[in-house]
Short mmCIF file of C-alpha atoms in Angstrom, two decimals:
data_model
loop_
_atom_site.label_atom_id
_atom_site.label_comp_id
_atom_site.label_asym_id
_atom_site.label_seq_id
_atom_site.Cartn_x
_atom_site.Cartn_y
_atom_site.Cartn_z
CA UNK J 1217 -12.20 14.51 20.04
CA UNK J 1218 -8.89 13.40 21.29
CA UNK J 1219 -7.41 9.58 22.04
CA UNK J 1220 -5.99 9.18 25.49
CA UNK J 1221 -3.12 7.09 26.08
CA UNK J 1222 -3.41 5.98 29.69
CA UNK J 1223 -1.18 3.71 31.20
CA UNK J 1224 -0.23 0.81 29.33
CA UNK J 1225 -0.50 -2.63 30.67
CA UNK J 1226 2.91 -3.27 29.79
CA UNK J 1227 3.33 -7.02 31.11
CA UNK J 1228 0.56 -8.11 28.96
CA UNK J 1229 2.10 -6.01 25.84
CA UNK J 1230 5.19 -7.44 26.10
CA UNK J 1231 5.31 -11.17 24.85
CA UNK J 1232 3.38 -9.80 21.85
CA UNK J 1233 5.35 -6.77 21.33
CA UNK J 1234 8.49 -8.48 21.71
CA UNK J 1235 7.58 -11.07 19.23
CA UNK J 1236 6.24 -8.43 16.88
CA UNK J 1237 9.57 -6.45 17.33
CA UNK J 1238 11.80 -10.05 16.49
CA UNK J 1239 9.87 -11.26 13.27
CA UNK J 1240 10.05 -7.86 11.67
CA UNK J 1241 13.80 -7.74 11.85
CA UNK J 1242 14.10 -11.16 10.63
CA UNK J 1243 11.55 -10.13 7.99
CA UNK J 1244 13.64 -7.22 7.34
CA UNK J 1245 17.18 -8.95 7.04
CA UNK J 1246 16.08 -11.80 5.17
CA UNK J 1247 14.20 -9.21 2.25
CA UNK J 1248 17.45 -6.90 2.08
CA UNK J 1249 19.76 -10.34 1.51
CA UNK J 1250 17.41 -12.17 -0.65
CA UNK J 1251 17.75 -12.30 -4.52
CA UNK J 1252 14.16 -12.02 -4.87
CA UNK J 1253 13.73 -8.92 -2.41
CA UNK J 1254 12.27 -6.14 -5.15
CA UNK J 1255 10.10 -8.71 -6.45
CA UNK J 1256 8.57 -9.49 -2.85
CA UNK J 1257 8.42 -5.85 -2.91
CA UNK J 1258 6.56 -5.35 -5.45
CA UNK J 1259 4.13 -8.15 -4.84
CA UNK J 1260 3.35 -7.27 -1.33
CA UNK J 1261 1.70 -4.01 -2.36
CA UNK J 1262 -0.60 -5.63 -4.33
CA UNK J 1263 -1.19 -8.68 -1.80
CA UNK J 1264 -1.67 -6.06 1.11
CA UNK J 1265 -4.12 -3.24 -0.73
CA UNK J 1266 -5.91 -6.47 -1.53
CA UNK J 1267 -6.00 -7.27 2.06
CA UNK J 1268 -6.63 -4.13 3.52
CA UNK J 1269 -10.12 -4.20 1.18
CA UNK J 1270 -10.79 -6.81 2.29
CA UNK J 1271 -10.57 -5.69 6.53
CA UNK J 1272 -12.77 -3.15 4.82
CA UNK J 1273 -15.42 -5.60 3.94
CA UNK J 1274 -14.42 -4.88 0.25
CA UNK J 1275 -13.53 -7.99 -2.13
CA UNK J 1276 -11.04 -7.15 -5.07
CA UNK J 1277 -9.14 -9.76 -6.98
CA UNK J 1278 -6.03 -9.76 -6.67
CA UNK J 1279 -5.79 -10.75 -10.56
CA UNK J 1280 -7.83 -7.78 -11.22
CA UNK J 1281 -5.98 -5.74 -9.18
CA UNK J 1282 -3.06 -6.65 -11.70
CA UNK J 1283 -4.54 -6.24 -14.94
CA UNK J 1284 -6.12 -2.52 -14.17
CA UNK J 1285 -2.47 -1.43 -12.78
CA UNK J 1286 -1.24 -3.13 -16.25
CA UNK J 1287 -4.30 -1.22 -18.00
CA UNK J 1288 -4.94 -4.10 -19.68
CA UNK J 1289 -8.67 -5.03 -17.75
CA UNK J 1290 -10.61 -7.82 -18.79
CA UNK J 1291 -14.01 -6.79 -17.61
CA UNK J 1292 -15.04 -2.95 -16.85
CA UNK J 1293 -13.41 -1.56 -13.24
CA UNK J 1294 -16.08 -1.61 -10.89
CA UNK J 1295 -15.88 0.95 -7.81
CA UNK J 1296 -13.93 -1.11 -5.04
CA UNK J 1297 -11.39 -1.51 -7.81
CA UNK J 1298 -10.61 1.68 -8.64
CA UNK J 1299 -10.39 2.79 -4.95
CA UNK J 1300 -7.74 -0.32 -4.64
CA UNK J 1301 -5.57 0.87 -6.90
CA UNK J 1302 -5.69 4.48 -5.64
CA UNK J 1303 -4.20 2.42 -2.49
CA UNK J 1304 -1.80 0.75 -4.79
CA UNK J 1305 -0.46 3.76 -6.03
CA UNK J 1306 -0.63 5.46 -2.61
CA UNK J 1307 1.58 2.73 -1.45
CA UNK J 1308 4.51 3.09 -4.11
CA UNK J 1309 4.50 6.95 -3.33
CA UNK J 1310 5.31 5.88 0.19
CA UNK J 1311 7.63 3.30 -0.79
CA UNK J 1312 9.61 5.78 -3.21
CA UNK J 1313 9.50 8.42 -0.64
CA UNK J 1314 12.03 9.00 2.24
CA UNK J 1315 10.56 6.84 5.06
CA UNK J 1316 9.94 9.94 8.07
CA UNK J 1317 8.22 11.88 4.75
CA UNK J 1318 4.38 10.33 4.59
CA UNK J 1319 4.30 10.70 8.47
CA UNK J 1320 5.14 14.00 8.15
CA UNK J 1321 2.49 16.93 8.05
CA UNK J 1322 3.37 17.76 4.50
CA UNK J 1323 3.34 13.90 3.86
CA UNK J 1324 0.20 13.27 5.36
CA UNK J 1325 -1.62 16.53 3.81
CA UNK J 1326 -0.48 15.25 0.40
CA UNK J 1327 -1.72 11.65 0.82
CA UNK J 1328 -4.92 12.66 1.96
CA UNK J 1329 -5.51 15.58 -0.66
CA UNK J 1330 -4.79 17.96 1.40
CA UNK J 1331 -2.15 19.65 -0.63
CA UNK J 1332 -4.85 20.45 -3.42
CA UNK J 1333 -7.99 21.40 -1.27
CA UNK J 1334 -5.76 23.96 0.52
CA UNK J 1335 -4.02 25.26 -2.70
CA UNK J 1336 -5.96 25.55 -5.53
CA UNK J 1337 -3.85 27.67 -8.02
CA UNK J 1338 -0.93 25.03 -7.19
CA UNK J 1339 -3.33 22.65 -9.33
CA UNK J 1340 -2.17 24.26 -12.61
CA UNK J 1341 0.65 22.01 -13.12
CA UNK J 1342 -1.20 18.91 -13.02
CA UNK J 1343 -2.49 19.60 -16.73
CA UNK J 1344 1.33 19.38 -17.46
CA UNK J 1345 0.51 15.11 -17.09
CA UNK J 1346 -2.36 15.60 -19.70
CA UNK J 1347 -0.92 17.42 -22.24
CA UNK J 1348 2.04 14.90 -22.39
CA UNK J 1349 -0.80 11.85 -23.15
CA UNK J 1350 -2.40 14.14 -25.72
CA UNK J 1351 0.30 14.76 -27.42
CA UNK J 1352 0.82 11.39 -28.62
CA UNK J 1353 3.67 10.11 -26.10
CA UNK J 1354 3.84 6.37 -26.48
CA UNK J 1355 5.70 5.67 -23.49
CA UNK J 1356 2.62 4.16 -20.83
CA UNK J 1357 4.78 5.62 -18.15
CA UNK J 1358 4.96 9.52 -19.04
CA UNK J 1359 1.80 10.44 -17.85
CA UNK J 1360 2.56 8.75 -14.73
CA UNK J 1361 5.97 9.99 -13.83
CA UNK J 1362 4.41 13.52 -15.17
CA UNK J 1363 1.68 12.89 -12.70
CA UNK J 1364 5.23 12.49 -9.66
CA UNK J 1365 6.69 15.82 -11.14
CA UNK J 1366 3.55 17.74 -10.90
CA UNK J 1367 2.61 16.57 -7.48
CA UNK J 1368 6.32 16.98 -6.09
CA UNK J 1369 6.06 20.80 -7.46
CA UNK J 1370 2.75 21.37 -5.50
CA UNK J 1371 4.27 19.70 -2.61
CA UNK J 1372 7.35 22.41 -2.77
CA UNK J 1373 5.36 25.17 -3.05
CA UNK J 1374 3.52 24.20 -0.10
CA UNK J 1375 6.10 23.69 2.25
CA UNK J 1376 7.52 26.92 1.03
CA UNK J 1377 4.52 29.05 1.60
CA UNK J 1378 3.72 27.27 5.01
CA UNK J 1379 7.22 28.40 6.06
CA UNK J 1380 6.39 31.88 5.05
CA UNK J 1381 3.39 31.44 6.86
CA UNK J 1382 0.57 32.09 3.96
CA UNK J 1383 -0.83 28.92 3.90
CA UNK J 1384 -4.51 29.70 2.61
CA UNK J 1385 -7.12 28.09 5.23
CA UNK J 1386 -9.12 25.40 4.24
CA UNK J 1387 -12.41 26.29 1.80
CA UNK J 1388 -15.59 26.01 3.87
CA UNK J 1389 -16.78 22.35 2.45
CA UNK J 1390 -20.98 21.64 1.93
CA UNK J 1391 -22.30 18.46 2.63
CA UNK J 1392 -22.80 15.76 -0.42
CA UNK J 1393 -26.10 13.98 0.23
CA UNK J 1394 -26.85 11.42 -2.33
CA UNK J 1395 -30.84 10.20 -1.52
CA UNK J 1396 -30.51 9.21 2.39
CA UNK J 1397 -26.63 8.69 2.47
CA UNK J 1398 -24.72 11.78 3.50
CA UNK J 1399 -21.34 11.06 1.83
CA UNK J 1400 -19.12 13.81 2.99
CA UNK J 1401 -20.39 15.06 6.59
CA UNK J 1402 -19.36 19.15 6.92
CA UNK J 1403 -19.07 18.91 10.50
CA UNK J 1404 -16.30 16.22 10.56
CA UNK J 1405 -13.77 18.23 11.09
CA UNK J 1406 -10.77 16.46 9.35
CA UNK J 1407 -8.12 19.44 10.38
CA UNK J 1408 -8.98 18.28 14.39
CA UNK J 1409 -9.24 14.82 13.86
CA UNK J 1410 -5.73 14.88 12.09
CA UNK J 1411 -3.96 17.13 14.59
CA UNK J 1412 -4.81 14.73 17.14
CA UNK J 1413 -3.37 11.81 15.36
CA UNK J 1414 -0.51 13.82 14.88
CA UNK J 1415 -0.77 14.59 18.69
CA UNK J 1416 -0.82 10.79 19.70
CA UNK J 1417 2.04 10.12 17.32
CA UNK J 1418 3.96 12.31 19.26
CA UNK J 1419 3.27 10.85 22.61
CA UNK J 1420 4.71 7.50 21.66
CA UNK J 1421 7.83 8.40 19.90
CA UNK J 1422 9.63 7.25 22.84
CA UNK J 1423 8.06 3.56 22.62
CA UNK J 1424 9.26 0.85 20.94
CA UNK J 1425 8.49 0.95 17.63
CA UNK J 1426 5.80 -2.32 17.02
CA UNK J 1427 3.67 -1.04 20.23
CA UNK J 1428 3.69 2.72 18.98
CA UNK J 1429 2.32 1.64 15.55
CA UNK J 1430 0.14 -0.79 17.01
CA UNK J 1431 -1.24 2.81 19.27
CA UNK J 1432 -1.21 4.52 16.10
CA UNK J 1433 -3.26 2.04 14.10
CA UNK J 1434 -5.70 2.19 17.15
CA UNK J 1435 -5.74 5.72 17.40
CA UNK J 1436 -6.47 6.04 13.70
CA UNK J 1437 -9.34 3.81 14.01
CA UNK J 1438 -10.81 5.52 17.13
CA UNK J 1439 -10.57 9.40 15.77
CA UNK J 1440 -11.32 8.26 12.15
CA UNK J 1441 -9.97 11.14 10.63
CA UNK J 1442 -10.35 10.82 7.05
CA UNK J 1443 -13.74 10.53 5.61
CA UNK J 1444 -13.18 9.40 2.17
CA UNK J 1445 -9.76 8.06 2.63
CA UNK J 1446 -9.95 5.83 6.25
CA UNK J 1447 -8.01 3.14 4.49
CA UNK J 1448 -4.49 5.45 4.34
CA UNK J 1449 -4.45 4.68 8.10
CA UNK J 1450 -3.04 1.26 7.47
CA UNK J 1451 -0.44 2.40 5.15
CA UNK J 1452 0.85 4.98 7.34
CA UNK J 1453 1.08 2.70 9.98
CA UNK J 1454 3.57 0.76 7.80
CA UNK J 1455 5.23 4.16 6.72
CA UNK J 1456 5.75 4.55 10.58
CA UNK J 1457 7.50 0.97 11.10
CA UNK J 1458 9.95 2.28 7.89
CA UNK J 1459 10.64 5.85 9.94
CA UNK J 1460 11.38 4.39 12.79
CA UNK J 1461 13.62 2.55 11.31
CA UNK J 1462 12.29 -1.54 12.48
CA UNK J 1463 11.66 -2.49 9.06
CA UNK J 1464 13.91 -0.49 6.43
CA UNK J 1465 14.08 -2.71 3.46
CA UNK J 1466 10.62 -2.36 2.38
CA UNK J 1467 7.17 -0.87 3.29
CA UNK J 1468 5.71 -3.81 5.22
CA UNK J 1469 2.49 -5.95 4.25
CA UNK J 1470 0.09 -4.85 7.85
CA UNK J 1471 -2.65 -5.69 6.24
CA UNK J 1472 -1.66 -8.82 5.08
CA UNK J 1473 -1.12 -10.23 8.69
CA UNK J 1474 -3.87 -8.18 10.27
CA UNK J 1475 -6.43 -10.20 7.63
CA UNK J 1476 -5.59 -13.62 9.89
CA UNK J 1477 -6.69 -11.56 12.89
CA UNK J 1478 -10.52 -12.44 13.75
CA UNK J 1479 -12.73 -9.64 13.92
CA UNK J 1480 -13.85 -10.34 17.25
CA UNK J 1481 -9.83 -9.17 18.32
CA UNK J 1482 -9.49 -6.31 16.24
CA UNK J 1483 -12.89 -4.82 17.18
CA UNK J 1484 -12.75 -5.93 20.75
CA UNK J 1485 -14.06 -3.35 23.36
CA UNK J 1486 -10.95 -3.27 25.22
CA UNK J 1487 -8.20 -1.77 24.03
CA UNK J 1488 -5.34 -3.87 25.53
CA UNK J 1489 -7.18 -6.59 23.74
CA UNK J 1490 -6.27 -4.46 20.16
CA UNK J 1491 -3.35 -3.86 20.98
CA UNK J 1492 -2.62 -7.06 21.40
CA UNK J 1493 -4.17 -8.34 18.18
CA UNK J 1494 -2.16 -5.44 16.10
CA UNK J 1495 0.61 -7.18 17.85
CA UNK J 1496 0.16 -10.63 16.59
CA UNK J 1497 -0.57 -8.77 13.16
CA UNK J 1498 2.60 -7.76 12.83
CA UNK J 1499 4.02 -10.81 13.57
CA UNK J 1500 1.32 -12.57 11.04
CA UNK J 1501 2.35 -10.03 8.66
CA UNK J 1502 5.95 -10.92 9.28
CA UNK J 1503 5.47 -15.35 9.25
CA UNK J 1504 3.37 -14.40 5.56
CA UNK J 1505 6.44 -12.27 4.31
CA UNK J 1506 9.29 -15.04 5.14
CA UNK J 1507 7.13 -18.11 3.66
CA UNK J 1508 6.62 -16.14 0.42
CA UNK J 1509 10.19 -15.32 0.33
CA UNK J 1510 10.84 -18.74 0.46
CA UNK J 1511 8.31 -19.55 -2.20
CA UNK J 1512 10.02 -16.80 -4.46
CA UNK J 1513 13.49 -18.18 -3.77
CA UNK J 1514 12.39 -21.41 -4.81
CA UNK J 1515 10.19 -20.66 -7.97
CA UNK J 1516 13.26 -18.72 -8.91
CA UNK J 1517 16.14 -20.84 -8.42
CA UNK J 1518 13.77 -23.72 -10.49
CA UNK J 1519 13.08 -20.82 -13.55
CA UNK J 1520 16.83 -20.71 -13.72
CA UNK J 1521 17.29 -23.70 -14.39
CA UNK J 1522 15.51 -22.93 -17.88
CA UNK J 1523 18.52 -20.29 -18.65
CA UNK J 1524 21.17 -23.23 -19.45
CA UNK J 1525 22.51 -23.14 -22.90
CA UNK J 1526 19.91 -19.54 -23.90
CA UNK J 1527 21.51 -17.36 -25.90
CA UNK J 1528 22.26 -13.64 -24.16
CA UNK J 1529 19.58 -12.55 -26.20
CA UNK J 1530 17.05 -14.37 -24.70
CA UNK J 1531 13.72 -12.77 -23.20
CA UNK J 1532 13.52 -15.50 -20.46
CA UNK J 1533 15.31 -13.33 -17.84
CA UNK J 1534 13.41 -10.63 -18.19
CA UNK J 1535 9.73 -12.93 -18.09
CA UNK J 1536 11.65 -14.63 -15.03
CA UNK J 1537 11.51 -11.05 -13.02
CA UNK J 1538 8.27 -10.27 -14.30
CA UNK J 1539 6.55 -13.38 -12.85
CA UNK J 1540 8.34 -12.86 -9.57
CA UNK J 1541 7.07 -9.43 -8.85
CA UNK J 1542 3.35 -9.90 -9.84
CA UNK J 1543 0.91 -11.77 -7.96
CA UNK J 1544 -0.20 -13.31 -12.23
CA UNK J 1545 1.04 -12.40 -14.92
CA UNK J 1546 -1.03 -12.94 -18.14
CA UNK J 1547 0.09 -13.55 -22.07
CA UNK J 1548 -0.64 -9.53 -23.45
CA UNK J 1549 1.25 -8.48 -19.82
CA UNK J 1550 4.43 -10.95 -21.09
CA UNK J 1551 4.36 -9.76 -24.01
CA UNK J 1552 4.44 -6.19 -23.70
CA UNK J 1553 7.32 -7.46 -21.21
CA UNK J 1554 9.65 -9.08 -23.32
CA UNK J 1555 8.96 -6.88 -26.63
CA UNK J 1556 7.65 -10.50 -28.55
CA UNK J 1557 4.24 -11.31 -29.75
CA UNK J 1558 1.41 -12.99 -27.71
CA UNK J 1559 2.48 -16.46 -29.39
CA UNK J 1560 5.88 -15.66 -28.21
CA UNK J 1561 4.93 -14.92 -25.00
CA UNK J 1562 3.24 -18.45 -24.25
CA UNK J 1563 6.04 -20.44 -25.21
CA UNK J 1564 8.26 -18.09 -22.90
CA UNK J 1565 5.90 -19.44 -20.59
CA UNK J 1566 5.81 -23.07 -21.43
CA UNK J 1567 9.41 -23.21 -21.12
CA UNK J 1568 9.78 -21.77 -17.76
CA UNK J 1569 7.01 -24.06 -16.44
CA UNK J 1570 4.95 -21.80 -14.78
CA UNK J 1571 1.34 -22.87 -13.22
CA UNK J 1572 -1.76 -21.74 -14.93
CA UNK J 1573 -3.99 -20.22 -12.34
CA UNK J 1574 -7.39 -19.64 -14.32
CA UNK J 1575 -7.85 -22.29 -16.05
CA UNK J 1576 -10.14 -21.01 -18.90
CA UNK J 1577 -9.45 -21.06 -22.34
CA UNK J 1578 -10.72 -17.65 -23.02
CA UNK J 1579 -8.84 -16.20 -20.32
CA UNK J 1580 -5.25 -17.26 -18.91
CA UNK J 1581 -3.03 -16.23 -15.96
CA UNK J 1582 -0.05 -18.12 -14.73
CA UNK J 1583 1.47 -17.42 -11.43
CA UNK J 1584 3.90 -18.69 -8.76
CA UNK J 1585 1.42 -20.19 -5.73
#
């Protein structure tokens, strides 16, 4: 199965793709100057994963999106939740990562699992992350950055056995039927279906950047090579934008802007009409990024306002940059925050005069909207 790029009806492309191009650079400038940059950041990978489940035909709330990824859940996480944060995590890595490395074949073979269905005694260290939580750390980060370490070590030891050229072949998978729904399909043949990804990728380094990605996003949809994992497509795409170098200041929202896209465009038969809707996503994606940095800037400079005549001491700053880079924040979520009790945390709150988005006594979120 391979996806042909034929000629590309470049005078129809090009209003699109030069708008595309133009609002991701203005995107771009105005996140690396802003005061509020790392807290759009931050909130745009939550916003987006929220988005892209929701191209899927997935709902998850954005507020409990938060909470899980704060381990502090009010209800038990259902399925579709637990897959969105495996994209919110997924995203960070990215983020964190150089911005040509999740493009790359290591990249992409460790994003998609790759690295530990090909390698199975690299797995060992991964127990290193487990033995840290049983042993009584209190820090709610160790196992996490334990869980970085051990994956960077696998990743090394890949590289450096593909360069020797003993890189084990893949294990023969068996299909998983569950009743009458095949889940994993053994002739699907991720290994093609990625090399010729990988193959397109290659024909279109020499485009500009917003039409290559918006080829890339429709070649990923067209060769569908992930089974399990079709919504990394998206996120690549963004990784792409980063590598090449059109939107360097942070991993950009696509899903975000490709949500205001009807279905009828991003599904259409023709492909010039994708493109073109990818096109307009990007430029969606960009419009949605500059009116919530605006939003930010604003909710920020009125917070500050609160900081007049507080002591140094004060936890207000530090609730200030917690409700800019969440989507809601809630009362426990503050007050782990600040170090101050639950009590402490609402009149934090109260002073800085932030909305209350759930309105329930049992249950309350505030938020900048």
């Amino acid at each position: 199965m391979t996806y042909e790029i034929e000629k590309l009806p470049l005078e129809t492309l090009l209003p699109a793709m030069a708008r595309a191009e133009d609002q991701l650079a203005r995107l771009d400038e105005i996140v690396r100057r802003s005061p509020v940059g790392e807290g759009f950041v931050e909130r745009g990978h939550f916003f987006d994963v929220a988005a892209n489940m929701w191209v899927a035909g997935e709902l998850v709330h954005i507020e409990d999106l938060v909470l899980h990824d704060a381990r502090m859940d009010v209800r038990a996480p259902t399925h579709e939740l637990t897959i969105a944060h495996a994209q919110l995590r997924t995203r960070r890595r990215i983020a964190m990562a150089e911005p040509d490395w999740a493009t790359s074949e290591a990249g992409v073979a460790a994003l998609s699992g790759g690295v530990t269905e090909r390698a199975g005694p690299m797995n060992a260290p991964t127990n290193k992350a487990f033995k840290d939580d049983e042993a009584g750390d209190d820090d709610p980060l160790s196992r996490d950055f334990a869980d970085i370490d051990a994956i960077l070590e696998r990743s090394q030891r890949l590289l450096d056995r593909m360069a020797d050229g003993a890189l084990p072949s893949r294990p023969e998978r068996k299909p998983l039927v569950v009743g009458d729904l095949m889940i994993r399909d053994p002739e699907w043949d991720e290994d093609n279906r990625l090399f010729e990804w990988r193959q397109a990728m290659k024909r279109i380094e020499d485009l500009p950047a917003a039409l290559a990605a918006a080829i890339l996003y429709d070649a990923w949809e067209s060769l569908e090579p992930m089974q399990n994992q079709h919504w990394l497509g998206g996120h690549l795409v963004s990784a792409y934008l980063r590598a090449r170098g059109k939107v360097v200041s942070h991993l950009p929202a696509f899903h975000v802007g490709l949500k205001a896209i009807p279905r009828e465009r991003r599904r259409a038969r023709q492909r010039e009409e994708r493109l073109l809707a990818l096109l307009d996503a990007m430029s969606a994606t960009a419009e949605a990024g500059m009116k919530e940095i605006s939003r930010l800037s604003q909710a920020r400079d009125q917070m500050e306002r609160q900081l007049r005549g507080r002591r140094s001491s004060s936890s207000l700053p530090a609730t200030i940059e917690l409700v800019l880079s969440r989507p809601i924040v809630s009362a426990p979520m503050i007050a782990k925050n600040a170090k101050v009790t639950q009590r402490g945390a609402l009149n934090l709150i109260a002073d800085l005069g932030v909305r209350e988005i759930t309105g329930r006594g049992r249950y309350r979120a505030w938020g900048i909207v």
